[in-house]
């Protein structure tokens, strides 16, 4: 959908400007999930957790993806 494309562009830009943005990796992971790219979604969310291992929202989404 158009909204997913816009969201993807925003998160991509955000990661280019601030590559340590854990929220942007989570957001990109959720966009990938919505696009049906589950492996890529996991990679993005895992990257958010590499930046901040205590990022509880990312942990919860990763658990959902592993079900």
PDB file of N, CA, C and O in Angstrom:
ATOM      1  N   UNK A   1       0.840  -1.190   0.000  1.00  0.00           N
ATOM      2  CA  UNK A   1       0.000   0.000   0.000  1.00  0.00           C
ATOM      3  C   UNK A   1       0.878   1.244   0.000  1.00  0.00           C
ATOM      4  O   UNK A   1       2.065   1.192   0.310  1.00  0.00           O
ATOM      5  N   UNK A   2       0.254   2.343  -0.331  1.00  0.00           N
ATOM      6  CA  UNK A   2       0.976   3.619  -0.368  1.00  0.00           C
ATOM      7  C   UNK A   2       1.556   3.979   0.991  1.00  0.00           C
ATOM      8  O   UNK A   2       2.663   4.498   1.093  1.00  0.00           O
ATOM      9  N   UNK A   3       0.792   3.712   2.045  1.00  0.00           N
ATOM     10  CA  UNK A   3       1.250   4.040   3.395  1.00  0.00           C
ATOM     11  C   UNK A   3       2.527   3.280   3.748  1.00  0.00           C
ATOM     12  O   UNK A   3       3.431   3.837   4.371  1.00  0.00           O
ATOM     13  N   UNK A   4       2.599   2.014   3.357  1.00  0.00           N
ATOM     14  CA  UNK A   4       3.800   1.221   3.630  1.00  0.00           C
ATOM     15  C   UNK A   4       5.010   1.764   2.875  1.00  0.00           C
ATOM     16  O   UNK A   4       6.115   1.803   3.412  1.00  0.00           O
ATOM     17  N   UNK A   5       4.785   2.195   1.653  1.00  0.00           N
ATOM     18  CA  UNK A   5       5.880   2.754   0.854  1.00  0.00           C
ATOM     19  C   UNK A   5       6.399   4.032   1.498  1.00  0.00           C
ATOM     20  O   UNK A   5       7.611   4.224   1.632  1.00  0.00           O
ATOM     21  N   UNK A   6       5.485   4.889   1.929  1.00  0.00           N
ATOM     22  CA  UNK A   6       5.880   6.134   2.592  1.00  0.00           C
ATOM     23  C   UNK A   6       6.619   5.833   3.891  1.00  0.00           C
ATOM     24  O   UNK A   6       7.672   6.409   4.171  1.00  0.00           O
ATOM     25  N   UNK A   7       6.088   4.911   4.683  1.00  0.00           N
ATOM     26  CA  UNK A   7       6.740   4.543   5.944  1.00  0.00           C
ATOM     27  C   UNK A   7       8.140   3.992   5.683  1.00  0.00           C
ATOM     28  O   UNK A   7       9.098   4.349   6.380  1.00  0.00           O
ATOM     29  N   UNK A   8       8.258   3.144   4.680  1.00  0.00           N
ATOM     30  CA  UNK A   8       9.562   2.566   4.338  1.00  0.00           C
ATOM     31  C   UNK A   8      10.555   3.663   3.971  1.00  0.00           C
ATOM     32  O   UNK A   8      11.702   3.660   4.428  1.00  0.00           O
ATOM     33  N   UNK A   9      10.116   4.630   3.180  1.00  0.00           N
ATOM     34  CA  UNK A   9      10.997   5.734   2.779  1.00  0.00           C
ATOM     35  C   UNK A   9      11.426   6.558   3.991  1.00  0.00           C
ATOM     36  O   UNK A   9      12.593   6.958   4.092  1.00  0.00           O
ATOM     37  N   UNK A  10      10.501   6.814   4.890  1.00  0.00           N
ATOM     38  CA  UNK A  10      10.814   7.602   6.085  1.00  0.00           C
ATOM     39  C   UNK A  10      11.840   6.869   6.960  1.00  0.00           C
ATOM     40  O   UNK A  10      12.826   7.466   7.395  1.00  0.00           O
ATOM     41  N   UNK A  11      11.608   5.587   7.229  1.00  0.00           N
ATOM     42  CA  UNK A  11      12.546   4.834   8.067  1.00  0.00           C
ATOM     43  C   UNK A  11      13.901   4.693   7.385  1.00  0.00           C
ATOM     44  O   UNK A  11      14.946   4.772   8.038  1.00  0.00           O
ATOM     45  N   UNK A  12      13.909   4.499   6.067  1.00  0.00           N
ATOM     46  CA  UNK A  12      15.166   4.379   5.327  1.00  0.00           C
ATOM     47  C   UNK A  12      15.967   5.672   5.459  1.00  0.00           C
ATOM     48  O   UNK A  12      17.164   5.646   5.737  1.00  0.00           O
ATOM     49  N   UNK A  13      15.303   6.800   5.285  1.00  0.00           N
ATOM     50  CA  UNK A  13      15.974   8.098   5.414  1.00  0.00           C
ATOM     51  C   UNK A  13      16.495   8.287   6.833  1.00  0.00           C
ATOM     52  O   UNK A  13      17.627   8.714   7.045  1.00  0.00           O
ATOM     53  N   UNK A  14      15.662   7.946   7.794  1.00  0.00           N
ATOM     54  CA  UNK A  14      16.043   8.078   9.193  1.00  0.00           C
ATOM     55  C   UNK A  14      17.294   7.262   9.507  1.00  0.00           C
ATOM     56  O   UNK A  14      18.194   7.729  10.221  1.00  0.00           O
ATOM     57  N   UNK A  15      17.378   6.057   8.969  1.00  0.00           N
ATOM     58  CA  UNK A  15      18.547   5.201   9.214  1.00  0.00           C
ATOM     59  C   UNK A  15      19.797   5.729   8.514  1.00  0.00           C
ATOM     60  O   UNK A  15      20.901   5.561   9.013  1.00  0.00           O
ATOM     61  N   UNK A  16      19.613   6.394   7.379  1.00  0.00           N
ATOM     62  CA  UNK A  16      20.763   6.998   6.700  1.00  0.00           C
ATOM     63  C   UNK A  16      21.313   8.157   7.529  1.00  0.00           C
ATOM     64  O   UNK A  16      22.520   8.320   7.660  1.00  0.00           O
ATOM     65  N   UNK A  17      20.414   8.955   8.101  1.00  0.00           N
ATOM     66  CA  UNK A  17      20.811  10.125   8.881  1.00  0.00           C
ATOM     67  C   UNK A  17      21.313   9.714  10.265  1.00  0.00           C
ATOM     68  O   UNK A  17      22.292  10.257  10.769  1.00  0.00           O
ATOM     69  N   UNK A  18      20.648   8.742  10.868  1.00  0.00           N
ATOM     70  CA  UNK A  18      20.984   8.319  12.235  1.00  0.00           C
ATOM     71  C   UNK A  18      21.000   6.793  12.286  1.00  0.00           C
ATOM     72  O   UNK A  18      20.019   6.164  12.675  1.00  0.00           O
ATOM     73  N   UNK A  19      22.128   6.195  11.873  1.00  0.00           N
ATOM     74  CA  UNK A  19      22.195   4.735  11.770  1.00  0.00           C
ATOM     75  C   UNK A  19      22.103   3.988  13.108  1.00  0.00           C
ATOM     76  O   UNK A  19      21.937   2.778  13.111  1.00  0.00           O
ATOM     77  N   UNK A  20      22.171   4.692  14.209  1.00  0.00           N
ATOM     78  CA  UNK A  20      22.040   4.031  15.509  1.00  0.00           C
ATOM     79  C   UNK A  20      20.624   4.179  16.073  1.00  0.00           C
ATOM     80  O   UNK A  20      20.410   3.964  17.259  1.00  0.00           O
ATOM     81  N   UNK A  21      19.677   4.521  15.227  1.00  0.00           N
ATOM     82  CA  UNK A  21      18.299   4.738  15.673  1.00  0.00           C
ATOM     83  C   UNK A  21      17.541   3.433  15.838  1.00  0.00           C
ATOM     84  O   UNK A  21      16.989   2.895  14.880  1.00  0.00           O
ATOM     85  N   UNK A  22      17.494   2.945  17.064  1.00  0.00           N
ATOM     86  CA  UNK A  22      16.835   1.659  17.325  1.00  0.00           C
ATOM     87  C   UNK A  22      15.362   1.694  16.922  1.00  0.00           C
ATOM     88  O   UNK A  22      14.834   0.721  16.411  1.00  0.00           O
ATOM     89  N   UNK A  23      14.694   2.826  17.136  1.00  0.00           N
ATOM     90  CA  UNK A  23      13.272   2.930  16.783  1.00  0.00           C
ATOM     91  C   UNK A  23      13.066   2.798  15.279  1.00  0.00           C
ATOM     92  O   UNK A  23      12.070   2.229  14.830  1.00  0.00           O
ATOM     93  N   UNK A  24      14.014   3.319  14.513  1.00  0.00           N
ATOM     94  CA  UNK A  24      13.901   3.224  13.054  1.00  0.00           C
ATOM     95  C   UNK A  24      14.088   1.790  12.579  1.00  0.00           C
ATOM     96  O   UNK A  24      13.422   1.351  11.634  1.00  0.00           O
ATOM     97  N   UNK A  25      14.989   1.052  13.220  1.00  0.00           N
ATOM     98  CA  UNK A  25      15.138  -0.365  12.861  1.00  0.00           C
ATOM     99  C   UNK A  25      13.877  -1.142  13.210  1.00  0.00           C
ATOM    100  O   UNK A  25      13.427  -1.992  12.438  1.00  0.00           O
ATOM    101  N   UNK A  26      13.305  -0.838  14.369  1.00  0.00           N
ATOM    102  CA  UNK A  26      12.047  -1.498  14.733  1.00  0.00           C
ATOM    103  C   UNK A  26      10.957  -1.147  13.728  1.00  0.00           C
ATOM    104  O   UNK A  26      10.243  -2.025  13.236  1.00  0.00           O
ATOM    105  N   UNK A  27      10.853   0.134  13.404  1.00  0.00           N
ATOM    106  CA  UNK A  27       9.845   0.567  12.434  1.00  0.00           C
ATOM    107  C   UNK A  27      10.016  -0.104  11.088  1.00  0.00           C
ATOM    108  O   UNK A  27       9.050  -0.561  10.474  1.00  0.00           O
ATOM    109  N   UNK A  28      11.263  -0.186  10.624  1.00  0.00           N
ATOM    110  CA  UNK A  28      11.520  -0.847   9.343  1.00  0.00           C
ATOM    111  C   UNK A  28      11.172  -2.330   9.445  1.00  0.00           C
ATOM    112  O   UNK A  28      10.633  -2.912   8.506  1.00  0.00           O
ATOM    113  N   UNK A  29      11.439  -2.921  10.593  1.00  0.00           N
ATOM    114  CA  UNK A  29      11.064  -4.318  10.796  1.00  0.00           C
ATOM    115  C   UNK A  29       9.568  -4.524  10.707  1.00  0.00           C
ATOM    116  O   UNK A  29       9.094  -5.491  10.111  1.00  0.00           O
ATOM    117  N   UNK A  30       8.809  -3.589  11.265  1.00  0.00           N
ATOM    118  CA  UNK A  30       7.349  -3.705  11.218  1.00  0.00           C
ATOM    119  C   UNK A  30       6.814  -3.480   9.809  1.00  0.00           C
ATOM    120  O   UNK A  30       5.838  -4.118   9.398  1.00  0.00           O
ATOM    121  N   UNK A  31       7.477  -2.590   9.060  1.00  0.00           N
ATOM    122  CA  UNK A  31       7.103  -2.403   7.647  1.00  0.00           C
ATOM    123  C   UNK A  31       7.360  -3.707   6.889  1.00  0.00           C
ATOM    124  O   UNK A  31       6.505  -4.179   6.136  1.00  0.00           O
ATOM    125  N   UNK A  32       8.537  -4.297   7.106  1.00  0.00           N
ATOM    126  CA  UNK A  32       8.854  -5.568   6.421  1.00  0.00           C
ATOM    127  C   UNK A  32       7.856  -6.662   6.797  1.00  0.00           C
ATOM    128  O   UNK A  32       7.449  -7.455   5.955  1.00  0.00           O
ATOM    129  N   UNK A  33       7.464  -6.694   8.050  1.00  0.00           N
ATOM    130  CA  UNK A  33       6.464  -7.674   8.504  1.00  0.00           C
ATOM    131  C   UNK A  33       5.158  -7.481   7.742  1.00  0.00           C
ATOM    132  O   UNK A  33       4.558  -8.433   7.256  1.00  0.00           O
ATOM    133  N   UNK A  34       4.730  -6.247   7.639  1.00  0.00           N
ATOM    134  CA  UNK A  34       3.479  -5.945   6.931  1.00  0.00           C
ATOM    135  C   UNK A  34       3.582  -6.297   5.448  1.00  0.00           C
ATOM    136  O   UNK A  34       2.575  -6.612   4.813  1.00  0.00           O
ATOM    137  N   UNK A  35       4.797  -6.258   4.902  1.00  0.00           N
ATOM    138  CA  UNK A  35       5.018  -6.622   3.500  1.00  0.00           C
ATOM    139  C   UNK A  35       5.167  -8.131   3.312  1.00  0.00           C
ATOM    140  O   UNK A  35       5.334  -8.601   2.202  1.00  0.00           O
ATOM    141  N   UNK A  36       5.137  -8.867   4.435  1.00  0.00           N
ATOM    142  CA  UNK A  36       5.276 -10.318   4.355  1.00  0.00           C
ATOM    143  C   UNK A  36       6.712 -10.796   4.309  1.00  0.00           C
ATOM    144  O   UNK A  36       6.965 -11.975   4.078  1.00  0.00           O
ATOM    145  N   UNK A  37       7.670  -9.900   4.535  1.00  0.00           N
ATOM    146  CA  UNK A  37       9.097 -10.248   4.512  1.00  0.00           C
ATOM    147  C   UNK A  37       9.552 -10.556   5.942  1.00  0.00           C
ATOM    148  O   UNK A  37      10.247  -9.771   6.576  1.00  0.00           O
ATOM    149  N   UNK A  38       9.146 -11.721   6.446  1.00  0.00           N
ATOM    150  CA  UNK A  38       9.338 -12.021   7.859  1.00  0.00           C
ATOM    151  C   UNK A  38      10.801 -12.179   8.262  1.00  0.00           C
ATOM    152  O   UNK A  38      11.200 -11.725   9.343  1.00  0.00           O
ATOM    153  N   UNK A  39      11.620 -12.797   7.416  1.00  0.00           N
ATOM    154  CA  UNK A  39      13.044 -12.943   7.757  1.00  0.00           C
ATOM    155  C   UNK A  39      13.716 -11.586   7.831  1.00  0.00           C
ATOM    156  O   UNK A  39      14.502 -11.316   8.737  1.00  0.00           O
ATOM    157  N   UNK A  40      13.417 -10.730   6.869  1.00  0.00           N
ATOM    158  CA  UNK A  40      13.985  -9.385   6.855  1.00  0.00           C
ATOM    159  C   UNK A  40      13.477  -8.601   8.066  1.00  0.00           C
ATOM    160  O   UNK A  40      14.232  -7.830   8.673  1.00  0.00           O
ATOM    161  N   UNK A  41      12.227  -8.797   8.428  1.00  0.00           N
ATOM    162  CA  UNK A  41      11.661  -8.130   9.602  1.00  0.00           C
ATOM    163  C   UNK A  41      12.440  -8.525  10.858  1.00  0.00           C
ATOM    164  O   UNK A  41      12.801  -7.666  11.673  1.00  0.00           O
ATOM    165  N   UNK A  42      12.720  -9.814  10.994  1.00  0.00           N
ATOM    166  CA  UNK A  42      13.491 -10.293  12.150  1.00  0.00           C
ATOM    167  C   UNK A  42      14.872  -9.645  12.189  1.00  0.00           C
ATOM    168  O   UNK A  42      15.340  -9.226  13.244  1.00  0.00           O
ATOM    169  N   UNK A  43      15.534  -9.571  11.032  1.00  0.00           N
ATOM    170  CA  UNK A  43      16.866  -8.970  10.977  1.00  0.00           C
ATOM    171  C   UNK A  43      16.838  -7.520  11.437  1.00  0.00           C
ATOM    172  O   UNK A  43      17.725  -7.083  12.176  1.00  0.00           O
ATOM    173  N   UNK A  44      15.844  -6.769  10.999  1.00  0.00           N
ATOM    174  CA  UNK A  44      15.736  -5.360  11.382  1.00  0.00           C
ATOM    175  C   UNK A  44      15.512  -5.221  12.893  1.00  0.00           C
ATOM    176  O   UNK A  44      16.137  -4.390  13.550  1.00  0.00           O
ATOM    177  N   UNK A  45      14.631  -6.039  13.426  1.00  0.00           N
ATOM    178  CA  UNK A  45      14.324  -5.947  14.861  1.00  0.00           C
ATOM    179  C   UNK A  45      15.517  -6.424  15.681  1.00  0.00           C
ATOM    180  O   UNK A  45      15.826  -5.843  16.729  1.00  0.00           O
ATOM    181  N   UNK A  46      16.217  -7.434  15.208  1.00  0.00           N
ATOM    182  CA  UNK A  46      17.427  -7.888  15.896  1.00  0.00           C
ATOM    183  C   UNK A  46      18.487  -6.791  15.903  1.00  0.00           C
ATOM    184  O   UNK A  46      19.223  -6.629  16.877  1.00  0.00           O
ATOM    185  N   UNK A  47      18.566  -6.016  14.833  1.00  0.00           N
ATOM    186  CA  UNK A  47      19.514  -4.895  14.778  1.00  0.00           C
ATOM    187  C   UNK A  47      19.147  -3.854  15.844  1.00  0.00           C
ATOM    188  O   UNK A  47      20.035  -3.311  16.507  1.00  0.00           O
ATOM    189  N   UNK A  48      17.862  -3.594  16.026  1.00  0.00           N
ATOM    190  CA  UNK A  48      17.432  -2.667  17.079  1.00  0.00           C
ATOM    191  C   UNK A  48      17.888  -3.174  18.442  1.00  0.00           C
ATOM    192  O   UNK A  48      18.339  -2.394  19.292  1.00  0.00           O
ATOM    193  N   UNK A  49      17.819  -4.494  18.634  1.00  0.00           N
ATOM    194  CA  UNK A  49      18.223  -5.082  19.915  1.00  0.00           C
ATOM    195  C   UNK A  49      19.750  -5.119  20.081  1.00  0.00           C
ATOM    196  O   UNK A  49      20.236  -5.102  21.202  1.00  0.00           O
ATOM    197  N   UNK A  50      20.482  -5.152  18.981  1.00  0.00           N
ATOM    198  CA  UNK A  50      21.942  -5.035  19.076  1.00  0.00           C
ATOM    199  C   UNK A  50      22.312  -3.665  19.625  1.00  0.00           C
ATOM    200  O   UNK A  50      23.221  -3.537  20.435  1.00  0.00           O
ATOM    201  N   UNK A  51      21.598  -2.648  19.163  1.00  0.00           N
ATOM    202  CA  UNK A  51      21.860  -1.274  19.603  1.00  0.00           C
ATOM    203  C   UNK A  51      21.467  -1.106  21.065  1.00  0.00           C
ATOM    204  O   UNK A  51      22.182  -0.493  21.844  1.00  0.00           O
ATOM    205  N   UNK A  52      20.320  -1.667  21.426  1.00  0.00           N
ATOM    206  CA  UNK A  52      19.827  -1.559  22.811  1.00  0.00           C
ATOM    207  C   UNK A  52      19.218  -2.893  23.231  1.00  0.00           C
ATOM    208  O   UNK A  52      18.037  -3.147  22.983  1.00  0.00           O
ATOM    209  N   UNK A  53      20.021  -3.753  23.868  1.00  0.00           N
ATOM    210  CA  UNK A  53      19.526  -5.075  24.271  1.00  0.00           C
ATOM    211  C   UNK A  53      18.329  -5.028  25.227  1.00  0.00           C
ATOM    212  O   UNK A  53      17.605  -6.007  25.343  1.00  0.00           O
ATOM    213  N   UNK A  54      18.103  -3.917  25.868  1.00  0.00           N
ATOM    214  CA  UNK A  54      16.978  -3.803  26.796  1.00  0.00           C
ATOM    215  C   UNK A  54      15.724  -3.203  26.176  1.00  0.00           C
ATOM    216  O   UNK A  54      14.776  -2.879  26.891  1.00  0.00           O
ATOM    217  N   UNK A  55      15.696  -3.050  24.863  1.00  0.00           N
ATOM    218  CA  UNK A  55      14.571  -2.422  24.147  1.00  0.00           C
ATOM    219  C   UNK A  55      13.374  -3.374  24.178  1.00  0.00           C
ATOM    220  O   UNK A  55      13.218  -4.252  23.345  1.00  0.00           O
ATOM    221  N   UNK A  56      12.512  -3.194  25.181  1.00  0.00           N
ATOM    222  CA  UNK A  56      11.446  -4.172  25.451  1.00  0.00           C
ATOM    223  C   UNK A  56      10.418  -4.275  24.324  1.00  0.00           C
ATOM    224  O   UNK A  56       9.925  -5.359  24.040  1.00  0.00           O
ATOM    225  N   UNK A  57      10.104  -3.174  23.682  1.00  0.00           N
ATOM    226  CA  UNK A  57       9.137  -3.226  22.583  1.00  0.00           C
ATOM    227  C   UNK A  57       9.677  -4.089  21.438  1.00  0.00           C
ATOM    228  O   UNK A  57       8.946  -4.907  20.871  1.00  0.00           O
ATOM    229  N   UNK A  58      10.943  -3.938  21.135  1.00  0.00           N
ATOM    230  CA  UNK A  58      11.559  -4.758  20.084  1.00  0.00           C
ATOM    231  C   UNK A  58      11.574  -6.230  20.493  1.00  0.00           C
ATOM    232  O   UNK A  58      11.328  -7.115  19.665  1.00  0.00           O
ATOM    233  N   UNK A  59      11.839  -6.495  21.765  1.00  0.00           N
ATOM    234  CA  UNK A  59      11.827  -7.890  22.246  1.00  0.00           C
ATOM    235  C   UNK A  59      10.458  -8.520  22.043  1.00  0.00           C
ATOM    236  O   UNK A  59      10.347  -9.667  21.601  1.00  0.00           O
ATOM    237  N   UNK A  60       9.415  -7.769  22.365  1.00  0.00           N
ATOM    238  CA  UNK A  60       8.052  -8.309  22.221  1.00  0.00           C
ATOM    239  C   UNK A  60       7.720  -8.592  20.758  1.00  0.00           C
ATOM    240  O   UNK A  60       7.138  -9.627  20.436  1.00  0.00           O
ATOM    241  N   UNK A  61       8.085  -7.683  19.862  1.00  0.00           N
ATOM    242  CA  UNK A  61       7.805  -7.909  18.441  1.00  0.00           C
ATOM    243  C   UNK A  61       8.600  -9.096  17.911  1.00  0.00           C
ATOM    244  O   UNK A  61       8.092  -9.874  17.104  1.00  0.00           O
ATOM    245  N   UNK A  62       9.843  -9.234  18.358  1.00  0.00           N
ATOM    246  CA  UNK A  62      10.641 -10.367  17.905  1.00  0.00           C
ATOM    247  C   UNK A  62      10.025 -11.678  18.359  1.00  0.00           C
ATOM    248  O   UNK A  62       9.959 -12.651  17.591  1.00  0.00           O
ATOM    249  N   UNK A  63       9.513 -11.724  19.579  1.00  0.00           N
ATOM    250  CA  UNK A  63       8.844 -12.926  20.064  1.00  0.00           C
ATOM    251  C   UNK A  63       7.622 -13.249  19.205  1.00  0.00           C
ATOM    252  O   UNK A  63       7.359 -14.407  18.878  1.00  0.00           O
ATOM    253  N   UNK A  64       6.864 -12.226  18.828  1.00  0.00           N
ATOM    254  CA  UNK A  64       5.686 -12.453  17.967  1.00  0.00           C
ATOM    255  C   UNK A  64       6.102 -13.028  16.618  1.00  0.00           C
ATOM    256  O   UNK A  64       5.397 -13.881  16.076  1.00  0.00           O
ATOM    257  N   UNK A  65       7.194 -12.523  16.070  1.00  0.00           N
ATOM    258  CA  UNK A  65       7.637 -13.005  14.765  1.00  0.00           C
ATOM    259  C   UNK A  65       8.153 -14.434  14.799  1.00  0.00           C
ATOM    260  O   UNK A  65       8.098 -15.146  13.807  1.00  0.00           O
ATOM    261  N   UNK A  66       8.641 -14.868  15.950  1.00  0.00           N
ATOM    262  CA  UNK A  66       9.196 -16.219  16.058  1.00  0.00           C
ATOM    263  C   UNK A  66       8.127 -17.278  16.297  1.00  0.00           C
ATOM    264  O   UNK A  66       8.428 -18.450  16.283  1.00  0.00           O
ATOM    265  N   UNK A  67       6.876 -16.866  16.495  1.00  0.00           N
ATOM    266  CA  UNK A  67       5.790 -17.823  16.736  1.00  0.00           C
ATOM    267  C   UNK A  67       5.380 -18.513  15.450  1.00  0.00           C
ATOM    268  O   UNK A  67       5.446 -17.995  14.391  1.00  0.00           O
TER     269      UNK A  67
END
